[in-house]
Short mmCIF file of C-alpha atoms and ligand atoms in Angstrom, two decimals:
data_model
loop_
_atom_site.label_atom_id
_atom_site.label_comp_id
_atom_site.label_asym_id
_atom_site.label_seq_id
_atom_site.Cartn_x
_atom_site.Cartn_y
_atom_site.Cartn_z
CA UNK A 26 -4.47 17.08 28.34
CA UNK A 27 -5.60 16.58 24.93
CA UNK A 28 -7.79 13.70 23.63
CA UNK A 29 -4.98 11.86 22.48
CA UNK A 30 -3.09 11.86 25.85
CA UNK A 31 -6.12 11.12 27.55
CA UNK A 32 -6.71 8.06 25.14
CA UNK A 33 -3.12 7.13 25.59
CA UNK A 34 -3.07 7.18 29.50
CA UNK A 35 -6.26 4.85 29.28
CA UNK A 36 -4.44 1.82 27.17
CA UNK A 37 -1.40 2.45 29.42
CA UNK A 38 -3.20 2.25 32.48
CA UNK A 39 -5.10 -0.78 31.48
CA UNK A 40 -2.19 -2.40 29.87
CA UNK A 41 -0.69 -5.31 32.46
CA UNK A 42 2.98 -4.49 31.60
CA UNK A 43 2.44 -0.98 32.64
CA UNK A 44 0.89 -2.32 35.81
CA UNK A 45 3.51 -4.97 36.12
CA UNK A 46 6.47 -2.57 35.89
CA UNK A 47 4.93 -0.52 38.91
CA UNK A 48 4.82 -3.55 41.11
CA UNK A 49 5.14 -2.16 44.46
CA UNK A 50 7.74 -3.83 46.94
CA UNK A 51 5.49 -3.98 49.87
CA UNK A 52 3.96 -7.57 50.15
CA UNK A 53 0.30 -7.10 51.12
CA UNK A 54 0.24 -5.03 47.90
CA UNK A 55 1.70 -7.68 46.04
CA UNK A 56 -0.52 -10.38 47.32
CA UNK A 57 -3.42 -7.68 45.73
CA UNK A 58 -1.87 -7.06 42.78
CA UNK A 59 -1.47 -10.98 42.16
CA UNK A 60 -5.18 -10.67 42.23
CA UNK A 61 -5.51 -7.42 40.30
CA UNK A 62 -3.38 -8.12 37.31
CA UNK A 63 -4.78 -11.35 35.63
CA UNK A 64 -8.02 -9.23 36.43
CA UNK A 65 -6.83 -6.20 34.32
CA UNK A 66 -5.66 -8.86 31.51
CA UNK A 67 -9.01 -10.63 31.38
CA UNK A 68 -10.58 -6.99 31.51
CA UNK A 69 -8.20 -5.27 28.47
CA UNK A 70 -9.07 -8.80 25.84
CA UNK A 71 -12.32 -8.99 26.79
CA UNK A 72 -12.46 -5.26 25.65
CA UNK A 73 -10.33 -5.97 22.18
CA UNK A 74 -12.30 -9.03 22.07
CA UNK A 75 -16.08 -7.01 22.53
CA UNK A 76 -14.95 -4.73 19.49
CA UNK A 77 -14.38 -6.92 17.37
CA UNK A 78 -17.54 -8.78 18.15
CA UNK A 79 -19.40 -5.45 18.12
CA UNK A 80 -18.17 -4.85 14.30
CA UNK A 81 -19.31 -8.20 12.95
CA UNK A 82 -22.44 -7.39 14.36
CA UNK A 83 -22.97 -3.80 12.97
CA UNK A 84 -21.84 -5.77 9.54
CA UNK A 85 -24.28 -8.71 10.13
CA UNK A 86 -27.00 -5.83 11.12
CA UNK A 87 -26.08 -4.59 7.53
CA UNK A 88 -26.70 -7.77 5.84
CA UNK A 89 -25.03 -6.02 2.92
CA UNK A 90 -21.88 -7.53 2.28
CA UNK A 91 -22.58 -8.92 -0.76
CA UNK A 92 -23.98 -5.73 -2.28
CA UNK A 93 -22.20 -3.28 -3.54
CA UNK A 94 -21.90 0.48 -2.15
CA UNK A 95 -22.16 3.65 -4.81
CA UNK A 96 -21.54 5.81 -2.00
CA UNK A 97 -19.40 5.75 1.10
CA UNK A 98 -20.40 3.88 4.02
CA UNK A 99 -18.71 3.91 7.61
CA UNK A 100 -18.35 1.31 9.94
CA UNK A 101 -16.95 1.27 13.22
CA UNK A 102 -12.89 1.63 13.22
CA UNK A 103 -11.07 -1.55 14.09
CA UNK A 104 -7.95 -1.68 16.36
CA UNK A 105 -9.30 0.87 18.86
CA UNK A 106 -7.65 0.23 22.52
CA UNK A 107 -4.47 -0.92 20.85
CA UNK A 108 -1.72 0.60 20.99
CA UNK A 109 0.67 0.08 17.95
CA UNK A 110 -3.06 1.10 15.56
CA UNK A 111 -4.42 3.86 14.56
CA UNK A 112 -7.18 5.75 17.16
CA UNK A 113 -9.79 7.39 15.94
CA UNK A 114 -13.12 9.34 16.75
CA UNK A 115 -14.97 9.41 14.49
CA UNK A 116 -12.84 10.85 11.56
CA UNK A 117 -10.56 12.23 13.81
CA UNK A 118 -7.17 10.94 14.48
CA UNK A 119 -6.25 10.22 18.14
CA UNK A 120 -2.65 9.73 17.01
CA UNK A 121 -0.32 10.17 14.38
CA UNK A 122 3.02 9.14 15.10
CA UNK A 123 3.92 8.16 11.62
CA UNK A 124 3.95 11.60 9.98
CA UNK A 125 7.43 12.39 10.78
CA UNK A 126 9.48 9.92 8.86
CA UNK A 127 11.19 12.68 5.69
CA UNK A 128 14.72 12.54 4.96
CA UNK A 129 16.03 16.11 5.80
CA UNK A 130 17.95 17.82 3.04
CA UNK A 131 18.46 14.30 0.76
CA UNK A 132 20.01 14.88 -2.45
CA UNK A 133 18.64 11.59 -4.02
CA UNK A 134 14.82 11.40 -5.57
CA UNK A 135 12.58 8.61 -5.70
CA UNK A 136 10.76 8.18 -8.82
CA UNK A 137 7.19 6.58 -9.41
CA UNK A 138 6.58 4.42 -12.20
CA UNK A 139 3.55 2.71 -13.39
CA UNK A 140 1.30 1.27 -16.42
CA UNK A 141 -1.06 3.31 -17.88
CA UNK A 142 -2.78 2.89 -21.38
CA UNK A 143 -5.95 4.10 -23.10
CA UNK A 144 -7.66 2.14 -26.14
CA UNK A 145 -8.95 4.48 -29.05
CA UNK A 146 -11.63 2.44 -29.09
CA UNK A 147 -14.95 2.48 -27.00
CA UNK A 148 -13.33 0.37 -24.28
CA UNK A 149 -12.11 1.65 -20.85
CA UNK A 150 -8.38 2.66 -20.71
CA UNK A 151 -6.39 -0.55 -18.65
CA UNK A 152 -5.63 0.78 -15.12
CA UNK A 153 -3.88 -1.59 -13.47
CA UNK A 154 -4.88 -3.93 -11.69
CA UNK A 155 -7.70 -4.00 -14.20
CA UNK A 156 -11.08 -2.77 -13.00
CA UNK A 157 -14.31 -4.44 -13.13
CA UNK A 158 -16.61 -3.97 -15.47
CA UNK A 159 -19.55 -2.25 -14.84
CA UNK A 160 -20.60 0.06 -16.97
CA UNK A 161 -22.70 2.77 -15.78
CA UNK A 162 -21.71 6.48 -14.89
CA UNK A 163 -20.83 7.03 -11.46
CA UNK A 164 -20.80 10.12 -8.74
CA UNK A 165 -18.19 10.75 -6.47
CA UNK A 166 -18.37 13.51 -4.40
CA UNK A 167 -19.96 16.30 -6.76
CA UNK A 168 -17.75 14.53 -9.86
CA UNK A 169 -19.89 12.27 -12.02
CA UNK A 170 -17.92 9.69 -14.18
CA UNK A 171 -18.01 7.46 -16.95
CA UNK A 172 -15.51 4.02 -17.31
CA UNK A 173 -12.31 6.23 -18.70
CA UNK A 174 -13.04 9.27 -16.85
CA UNK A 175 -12.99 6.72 -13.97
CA UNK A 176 -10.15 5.57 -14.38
CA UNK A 177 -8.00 9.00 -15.25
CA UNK A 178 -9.50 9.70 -11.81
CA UNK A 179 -7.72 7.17 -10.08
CA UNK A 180 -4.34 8.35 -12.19
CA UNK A 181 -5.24 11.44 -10.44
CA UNK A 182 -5.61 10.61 -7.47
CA UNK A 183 -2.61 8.28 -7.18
CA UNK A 184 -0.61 11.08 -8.57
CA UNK A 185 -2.31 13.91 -5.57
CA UNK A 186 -1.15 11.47 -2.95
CA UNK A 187 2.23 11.28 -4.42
CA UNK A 188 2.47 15.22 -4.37
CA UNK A 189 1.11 15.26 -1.12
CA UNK A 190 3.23 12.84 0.36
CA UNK A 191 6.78 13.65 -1.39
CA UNK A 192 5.98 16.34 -3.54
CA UNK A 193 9.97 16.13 -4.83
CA UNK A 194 9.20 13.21 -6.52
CA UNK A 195 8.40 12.65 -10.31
CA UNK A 196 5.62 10.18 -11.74
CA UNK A 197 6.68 8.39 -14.94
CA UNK A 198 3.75 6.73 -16.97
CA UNK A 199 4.51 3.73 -18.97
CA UNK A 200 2.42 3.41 -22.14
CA UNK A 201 1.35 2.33 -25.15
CA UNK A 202 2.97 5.06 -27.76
CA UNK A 203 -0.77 4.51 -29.40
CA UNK A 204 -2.39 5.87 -26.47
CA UNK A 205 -3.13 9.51 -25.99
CA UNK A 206 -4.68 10.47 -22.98
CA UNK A 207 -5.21 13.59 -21.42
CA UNK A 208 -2.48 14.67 -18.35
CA UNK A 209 -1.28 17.72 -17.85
CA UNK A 210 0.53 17.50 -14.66
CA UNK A 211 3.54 18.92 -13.11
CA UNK A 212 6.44 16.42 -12.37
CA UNK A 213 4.57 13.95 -14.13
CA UNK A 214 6.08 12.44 -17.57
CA UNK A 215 4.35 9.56 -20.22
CA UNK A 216 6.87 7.40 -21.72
CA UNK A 217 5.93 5.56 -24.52
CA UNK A 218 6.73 2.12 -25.13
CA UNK A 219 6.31 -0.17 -27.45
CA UNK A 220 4.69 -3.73 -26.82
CA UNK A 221 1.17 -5.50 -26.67
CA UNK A 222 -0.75 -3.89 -24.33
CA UNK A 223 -4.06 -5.36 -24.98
CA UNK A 224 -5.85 -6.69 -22.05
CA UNK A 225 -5.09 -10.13 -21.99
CA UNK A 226 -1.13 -9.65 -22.24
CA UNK A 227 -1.21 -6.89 -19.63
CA UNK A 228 0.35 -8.34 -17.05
CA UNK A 229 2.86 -9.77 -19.53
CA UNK A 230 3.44 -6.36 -21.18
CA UNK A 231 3.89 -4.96 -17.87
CA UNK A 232 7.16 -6.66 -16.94
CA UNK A 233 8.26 -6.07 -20.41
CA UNK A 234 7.86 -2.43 -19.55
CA UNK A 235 9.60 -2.23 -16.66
CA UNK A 236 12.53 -4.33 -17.96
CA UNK A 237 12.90 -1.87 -20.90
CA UNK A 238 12.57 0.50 -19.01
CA UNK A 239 15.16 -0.26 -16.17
CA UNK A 240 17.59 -0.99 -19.42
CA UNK A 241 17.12 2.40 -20.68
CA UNK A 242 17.76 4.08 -17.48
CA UNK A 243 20.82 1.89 -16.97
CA UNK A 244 22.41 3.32 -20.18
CA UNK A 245 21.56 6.61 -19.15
CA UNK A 246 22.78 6.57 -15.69
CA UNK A 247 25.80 5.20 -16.80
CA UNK A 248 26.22 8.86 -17.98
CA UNK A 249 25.62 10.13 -14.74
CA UNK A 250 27.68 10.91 -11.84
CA UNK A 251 26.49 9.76 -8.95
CA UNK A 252 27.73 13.38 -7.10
CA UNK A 253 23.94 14.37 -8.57
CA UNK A 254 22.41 12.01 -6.16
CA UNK A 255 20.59 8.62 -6.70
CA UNK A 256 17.43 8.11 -8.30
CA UNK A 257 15.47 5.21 -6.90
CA UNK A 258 12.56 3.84 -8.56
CA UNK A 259 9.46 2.45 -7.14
CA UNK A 260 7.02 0.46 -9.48
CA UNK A 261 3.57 0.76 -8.71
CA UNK A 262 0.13 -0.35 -9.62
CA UNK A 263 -1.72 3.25 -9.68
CA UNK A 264 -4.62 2.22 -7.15
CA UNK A 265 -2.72 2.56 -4.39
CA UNK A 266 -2.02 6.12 -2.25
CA UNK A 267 1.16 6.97 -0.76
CA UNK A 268 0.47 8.91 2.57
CA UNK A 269 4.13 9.01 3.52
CA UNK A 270 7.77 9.34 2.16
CA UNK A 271 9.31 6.37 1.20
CA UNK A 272 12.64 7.25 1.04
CA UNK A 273 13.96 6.23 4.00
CA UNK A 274 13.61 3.27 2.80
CA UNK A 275 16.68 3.44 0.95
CA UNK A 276 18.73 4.90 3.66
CA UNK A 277 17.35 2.63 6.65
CA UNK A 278 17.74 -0.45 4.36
CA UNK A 279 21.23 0.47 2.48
CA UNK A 280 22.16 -2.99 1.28
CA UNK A 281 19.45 -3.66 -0.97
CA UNK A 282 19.13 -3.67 -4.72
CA UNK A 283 15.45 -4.06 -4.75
CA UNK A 284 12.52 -4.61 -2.51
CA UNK A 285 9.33 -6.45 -2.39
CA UNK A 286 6.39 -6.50 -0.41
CA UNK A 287 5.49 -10.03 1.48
CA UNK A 288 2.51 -11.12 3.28
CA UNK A 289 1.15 -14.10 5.43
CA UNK A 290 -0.68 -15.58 2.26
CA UNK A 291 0.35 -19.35 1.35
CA UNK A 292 -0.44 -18.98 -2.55
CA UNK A 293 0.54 -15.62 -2.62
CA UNK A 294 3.33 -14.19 -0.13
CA UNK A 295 4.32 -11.53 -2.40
CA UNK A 296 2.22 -8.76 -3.89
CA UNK A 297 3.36 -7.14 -7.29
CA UNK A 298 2.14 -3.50 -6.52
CA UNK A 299 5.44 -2.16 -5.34
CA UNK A 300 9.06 -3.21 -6.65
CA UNK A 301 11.51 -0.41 -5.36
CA UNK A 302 14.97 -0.42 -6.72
CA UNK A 303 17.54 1.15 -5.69
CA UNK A 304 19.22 4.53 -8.15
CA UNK A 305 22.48 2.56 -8.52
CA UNK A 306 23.59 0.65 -12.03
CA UNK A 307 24.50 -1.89 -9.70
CA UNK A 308 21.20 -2.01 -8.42
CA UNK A 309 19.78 -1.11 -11.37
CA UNK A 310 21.02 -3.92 -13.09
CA UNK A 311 20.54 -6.58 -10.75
CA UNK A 312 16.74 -5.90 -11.08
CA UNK A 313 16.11 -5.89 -14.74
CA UNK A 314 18.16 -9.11 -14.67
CA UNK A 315 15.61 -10.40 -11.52
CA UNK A 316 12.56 -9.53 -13.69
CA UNK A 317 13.89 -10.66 -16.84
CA UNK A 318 13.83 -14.04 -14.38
CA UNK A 319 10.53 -13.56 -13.39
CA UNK A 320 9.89 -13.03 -17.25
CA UNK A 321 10.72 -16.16 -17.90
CA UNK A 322 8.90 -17.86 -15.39
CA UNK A 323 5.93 -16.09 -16.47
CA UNK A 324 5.84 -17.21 -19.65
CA UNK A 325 6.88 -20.81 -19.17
CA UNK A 326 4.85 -21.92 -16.40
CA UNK A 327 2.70 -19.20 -15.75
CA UNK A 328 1.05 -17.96 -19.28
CA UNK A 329 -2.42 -19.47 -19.04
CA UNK A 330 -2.96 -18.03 -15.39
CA UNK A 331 -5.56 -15.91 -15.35
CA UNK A 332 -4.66 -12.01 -16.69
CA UNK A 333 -4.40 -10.34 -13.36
CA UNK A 334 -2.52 -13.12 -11.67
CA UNK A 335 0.47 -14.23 -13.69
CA UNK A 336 3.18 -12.18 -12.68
CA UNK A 337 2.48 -12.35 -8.97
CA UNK A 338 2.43 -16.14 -8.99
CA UNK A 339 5.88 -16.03 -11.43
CA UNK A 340 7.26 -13.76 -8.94
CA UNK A 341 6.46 -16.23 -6.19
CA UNK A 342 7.95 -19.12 -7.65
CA UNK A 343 10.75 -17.37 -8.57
CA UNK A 344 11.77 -15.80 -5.15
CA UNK A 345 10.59 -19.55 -3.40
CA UNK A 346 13.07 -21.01 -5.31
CA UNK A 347 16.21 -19.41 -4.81
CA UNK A 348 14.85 -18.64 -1.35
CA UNK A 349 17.39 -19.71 1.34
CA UNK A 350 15.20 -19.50 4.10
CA UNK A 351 12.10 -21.22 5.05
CA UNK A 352 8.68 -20.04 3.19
CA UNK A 353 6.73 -21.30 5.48
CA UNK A 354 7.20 -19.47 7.77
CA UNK A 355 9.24 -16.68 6.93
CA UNK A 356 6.00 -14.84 5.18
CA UNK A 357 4.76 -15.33 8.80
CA UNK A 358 6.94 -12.50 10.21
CA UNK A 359 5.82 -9.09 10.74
CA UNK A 360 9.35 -7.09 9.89
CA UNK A 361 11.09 -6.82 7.43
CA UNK A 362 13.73 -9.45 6.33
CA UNK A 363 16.64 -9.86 3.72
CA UNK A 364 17.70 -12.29 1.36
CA UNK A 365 20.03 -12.96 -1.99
CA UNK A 366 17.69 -14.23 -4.81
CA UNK A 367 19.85 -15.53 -7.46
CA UNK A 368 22.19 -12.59 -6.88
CA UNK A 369 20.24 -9.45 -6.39
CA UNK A 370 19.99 -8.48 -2.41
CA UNK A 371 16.05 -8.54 -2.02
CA UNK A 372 14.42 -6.30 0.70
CA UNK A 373 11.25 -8.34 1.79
CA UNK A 374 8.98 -5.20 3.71
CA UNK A 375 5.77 -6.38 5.08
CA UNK A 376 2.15 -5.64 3.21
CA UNK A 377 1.05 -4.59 7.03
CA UNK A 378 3.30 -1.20 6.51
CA UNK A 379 4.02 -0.99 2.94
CA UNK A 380 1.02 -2.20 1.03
CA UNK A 381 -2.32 -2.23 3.29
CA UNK A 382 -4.87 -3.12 2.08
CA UNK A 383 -8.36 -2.48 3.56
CA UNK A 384 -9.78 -5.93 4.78
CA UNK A 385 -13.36 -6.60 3.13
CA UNK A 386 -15.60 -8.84 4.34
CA UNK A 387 -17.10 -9.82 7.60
CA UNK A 388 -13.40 -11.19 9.41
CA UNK A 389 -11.75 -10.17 11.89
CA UNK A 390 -8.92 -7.31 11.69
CA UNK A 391 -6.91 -5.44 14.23
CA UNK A 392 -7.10 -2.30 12.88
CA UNK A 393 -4.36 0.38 11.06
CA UNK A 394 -0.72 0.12 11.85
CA UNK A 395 0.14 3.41 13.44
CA UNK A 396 3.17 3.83 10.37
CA UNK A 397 1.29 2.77 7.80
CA UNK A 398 2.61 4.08 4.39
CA UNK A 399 1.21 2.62 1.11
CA UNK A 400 -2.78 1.85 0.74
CA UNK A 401 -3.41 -0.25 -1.88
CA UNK A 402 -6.91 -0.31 -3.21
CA UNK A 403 -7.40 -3.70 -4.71
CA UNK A 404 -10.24 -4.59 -6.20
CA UNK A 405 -13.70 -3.02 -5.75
CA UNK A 406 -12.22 -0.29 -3.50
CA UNK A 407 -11.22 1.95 -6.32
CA UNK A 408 -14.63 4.40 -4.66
CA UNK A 409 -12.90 4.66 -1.43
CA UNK A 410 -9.72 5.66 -3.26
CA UNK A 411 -11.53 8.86 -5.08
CA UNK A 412 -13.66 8.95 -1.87
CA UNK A 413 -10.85 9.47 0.41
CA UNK A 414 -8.69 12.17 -1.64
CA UNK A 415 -12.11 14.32 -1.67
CA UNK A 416 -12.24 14.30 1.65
CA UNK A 417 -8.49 14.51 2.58
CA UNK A 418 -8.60 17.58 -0.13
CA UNK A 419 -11.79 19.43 1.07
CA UNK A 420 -11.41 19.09 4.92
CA UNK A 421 -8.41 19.65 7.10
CA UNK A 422 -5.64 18.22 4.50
CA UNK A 423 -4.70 15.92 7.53
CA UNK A 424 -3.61 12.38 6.44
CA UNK A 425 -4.64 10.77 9.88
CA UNK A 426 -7.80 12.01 9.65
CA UNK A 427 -8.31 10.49 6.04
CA UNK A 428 -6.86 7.16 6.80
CA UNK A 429 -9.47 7.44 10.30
CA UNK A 430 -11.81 7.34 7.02
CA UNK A 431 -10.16 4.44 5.32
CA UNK A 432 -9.96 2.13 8.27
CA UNK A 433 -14.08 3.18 9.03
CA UNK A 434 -14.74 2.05 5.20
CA UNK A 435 -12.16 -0.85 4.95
CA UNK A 436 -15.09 -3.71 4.66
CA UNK A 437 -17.49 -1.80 2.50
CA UNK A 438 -17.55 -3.37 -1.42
CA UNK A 439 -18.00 -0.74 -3.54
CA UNK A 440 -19.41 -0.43 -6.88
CA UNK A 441 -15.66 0.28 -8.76
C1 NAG B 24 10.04 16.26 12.44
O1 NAG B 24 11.41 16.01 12.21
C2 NAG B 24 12.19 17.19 12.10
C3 NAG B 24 13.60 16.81 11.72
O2 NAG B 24 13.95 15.55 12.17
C4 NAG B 24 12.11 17.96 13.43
O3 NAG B 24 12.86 19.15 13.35
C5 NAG B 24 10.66 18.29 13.73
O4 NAG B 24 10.55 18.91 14.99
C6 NAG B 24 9.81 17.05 13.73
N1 NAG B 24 8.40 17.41 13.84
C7 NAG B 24 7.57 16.79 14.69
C8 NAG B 24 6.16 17.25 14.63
O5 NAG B 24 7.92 15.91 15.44
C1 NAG B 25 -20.53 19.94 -3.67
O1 NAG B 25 -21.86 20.34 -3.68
C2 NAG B 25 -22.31 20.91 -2.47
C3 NAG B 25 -23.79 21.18 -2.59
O2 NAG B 25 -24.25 21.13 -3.90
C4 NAG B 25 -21.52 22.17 -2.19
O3 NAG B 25 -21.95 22.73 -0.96
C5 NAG B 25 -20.06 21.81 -2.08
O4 NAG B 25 -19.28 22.96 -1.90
C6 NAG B 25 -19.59 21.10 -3.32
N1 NAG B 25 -18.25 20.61 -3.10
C7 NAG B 25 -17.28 20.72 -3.98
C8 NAG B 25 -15.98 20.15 -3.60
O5 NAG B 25 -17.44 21.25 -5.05
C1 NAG B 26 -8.98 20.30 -4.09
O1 NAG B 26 -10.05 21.10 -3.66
C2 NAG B 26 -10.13 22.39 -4.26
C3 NAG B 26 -11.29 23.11 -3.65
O2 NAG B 26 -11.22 23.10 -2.28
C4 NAG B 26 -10.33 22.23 -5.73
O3 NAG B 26 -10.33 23.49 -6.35
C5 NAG B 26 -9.18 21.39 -6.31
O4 NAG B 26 -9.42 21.15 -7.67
C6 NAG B 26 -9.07 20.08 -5.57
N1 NAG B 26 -7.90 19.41 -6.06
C7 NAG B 26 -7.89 18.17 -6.41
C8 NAG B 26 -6.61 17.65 -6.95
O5 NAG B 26 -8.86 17.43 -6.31
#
């Protein structure tokens, strides 16, 4: 029996429905069991409920929340003893059911595309979302880095995970034709456009981008037969890591023209890290006319919003008002959910799956869904990112393993 069973047969055998689908017909059993269940339930929450207590208490005991960490720290893992999250020990993975998901023999591709620029000047390139400032050289791993190294780091790293994950697909870089950076990757292509890119019209520039962008490729795939197979497109900030194939997407979901990502978050249900759109000029189309909406929105109501913000708050209006079901509580949901926004089938997929996020901070979580496929690094997790290719890329090469690592980390700040 390996670990993983042994773990398994442990939840199962603590877990009242298990125990509650054996109910035995004889009746002095059943007058025990009446007794025995409630017992077990009481027993398998206190024990969820104990874990979580135990890991605000290692983070009180750390009293350093508010500082930031130049170097990896581990916590305990959250979510251990349930069953739909990631188990780990240590930074082993008890279970990996989610590494099975690739579409055998597909003739379509998916495409990553994100915004990328470099100043001339002394200032950091933009990565997107932008990173804080602080200035100072850091280490990761044996690596030491200044503010653009830094960042071309993270490029990398988003790219590894990509190549890892579905090495078939290609990464297209959006940016500034002014820019020159340094990239020499396979399957990876810059595509200069032209626009403002300076810092405070990022986020601006950014939807500009993609709309030109979607335009071009509509000309050119009117060219195309569609015998050669789609090409999809996902648009991505470039802190996030892939760590599996995101293509079935397209073939589990075949009636949408683009997808979003949605979350429980009142101000901000839907995150602007990942647009996917489907390889069709129907599809293709219907987006660049939903973001030339959200465009608009952006720069009518939303202009003066602070730089990283404005096109996730545009997009939010935008999809709340054409919505035709209820946003309050539809965010609420855990799967995924459909809906026509002004035209364009939308694909809502949930944050939980397709853009985690590592919870910071001292609150409760419940731990790694077991088919978790996007991490998104916001903020100052862009450490853990570099921190947990190095380790995926000098140990075992086992995603589980690294995301063990992820989940451990999740509340540590970091210093980038
Ligand atoms: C993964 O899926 C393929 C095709 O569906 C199958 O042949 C293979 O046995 C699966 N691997 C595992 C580890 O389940
Ligand atoms: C990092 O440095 C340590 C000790 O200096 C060495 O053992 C290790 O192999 C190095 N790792 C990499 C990835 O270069
Ligand atoms: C992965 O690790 C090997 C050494 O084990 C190193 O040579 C290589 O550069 C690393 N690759 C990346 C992309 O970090």
């Amino acid at each position: 029996m390996s670990s993983f069973e042994v773990l398994n047969y442990r939840i199962k055998s603590k877990s009242p429905l298990f125990v509650g689908m054996k109910l035995p017909i004889c009746r002095r059993r059943r007058i025990g069991l009446l007794l025995v269940v409630p017992l077990l339930v009481i027993l398998f929450h206190f024990n969820t409920v104990t874990e979580l207590y135990r890991q605000d208490l290692f983070y009180k005991r750390e009293g350093k929340m508010s500082r930031k960490s130049d170097h990896l720290i581990l916590g305990p893992a959250a979510g251990q003893g349930l069953s739909d999250r990631i188990q780990c020990q240590g930074t082993r993975a008890l279970n990996k059911a989610h590494m099975n998901t690739t579409v055998a023999n597909s003739i379509n591709k998916v495409s990553f595309v994100t915004v990328f620029t470099f100043y001339n000047d002394t200032s950091p390139p933009i990565l997107l979302p932008l990173l804080s400032s602080s200035s100072d050289r850091v280490s990761v791993a044996n690596a030491s880095y200044d503010k653009k190294e830094r960042s071309l780091a993270i490029l990398g790293a988003f790219i590894d995970f990509i190549q890892v994950s579905m090495p078939k697909s290609e990464v297209l870089i959006l940016s500034d034709p002014s820019s020159k950076f340094p990239l020499k990757r396979e399957n990876v292509f810059v595509i200069p456009i032209q626009g403002d890119y300076s810092r405070d019209r990022l986020m601006l520039q950014r939807i500009k981008s993609y709309i030109f962008f979607l335009e071009r490729r509509y000309e050119e795939h009117q060219e195309r037969s569609n015998d050669m197979g789609l090409n999809h497109y996902i648009f991505t900030d470039s802190d996030i890591a892939i760590v599996d194939d995101l293509e079935p997407i397209f073939q589990e979901y075949p009636d949408f023209d683009l997808a979003l990502t949605f979350r429980n978050n009142k101000k901000q249900p839907l995150n602007s890290g990942i647009i996917a759109v489907r390889g069709t000029l129907d599809s293709i189309l219907k987006a660049k006319v939903f973001l030339e909406s959200v465009l608009e929105v952006y720069t009518s109501r939303y202009i003066k919003a602070s730089r990283m913000l404005g096109d996730q708050l545009a997009l939010a209006w935008f999809v709340k008002s054409h919505l035709s079901l209820d946003d309050a509580t539809i965010f609420k949901n855990t799967s995924p959910f459909s809906n026509e926004i002004n035209g364009a089938t939308v694909l809502f997929l949930p944050c939980l799956i397709y853009n985690w996020t590592p919870p910071e901070g001292s609150g409760q979580f419940h731990g790694m869904p077991l088919d978790v496929k996007v991490v998104h690094f916001k903020g100052s997790r862009k450490r853990l990112m570099l921190e947990a290719w190095h380790f995926f890329n000098s140990t075992s090469k086992h995603i589980p393993n690294m995301l063990c690592l992820i989940l451990m980390s999740g509340r540590t700040k970091y210093d980038f």
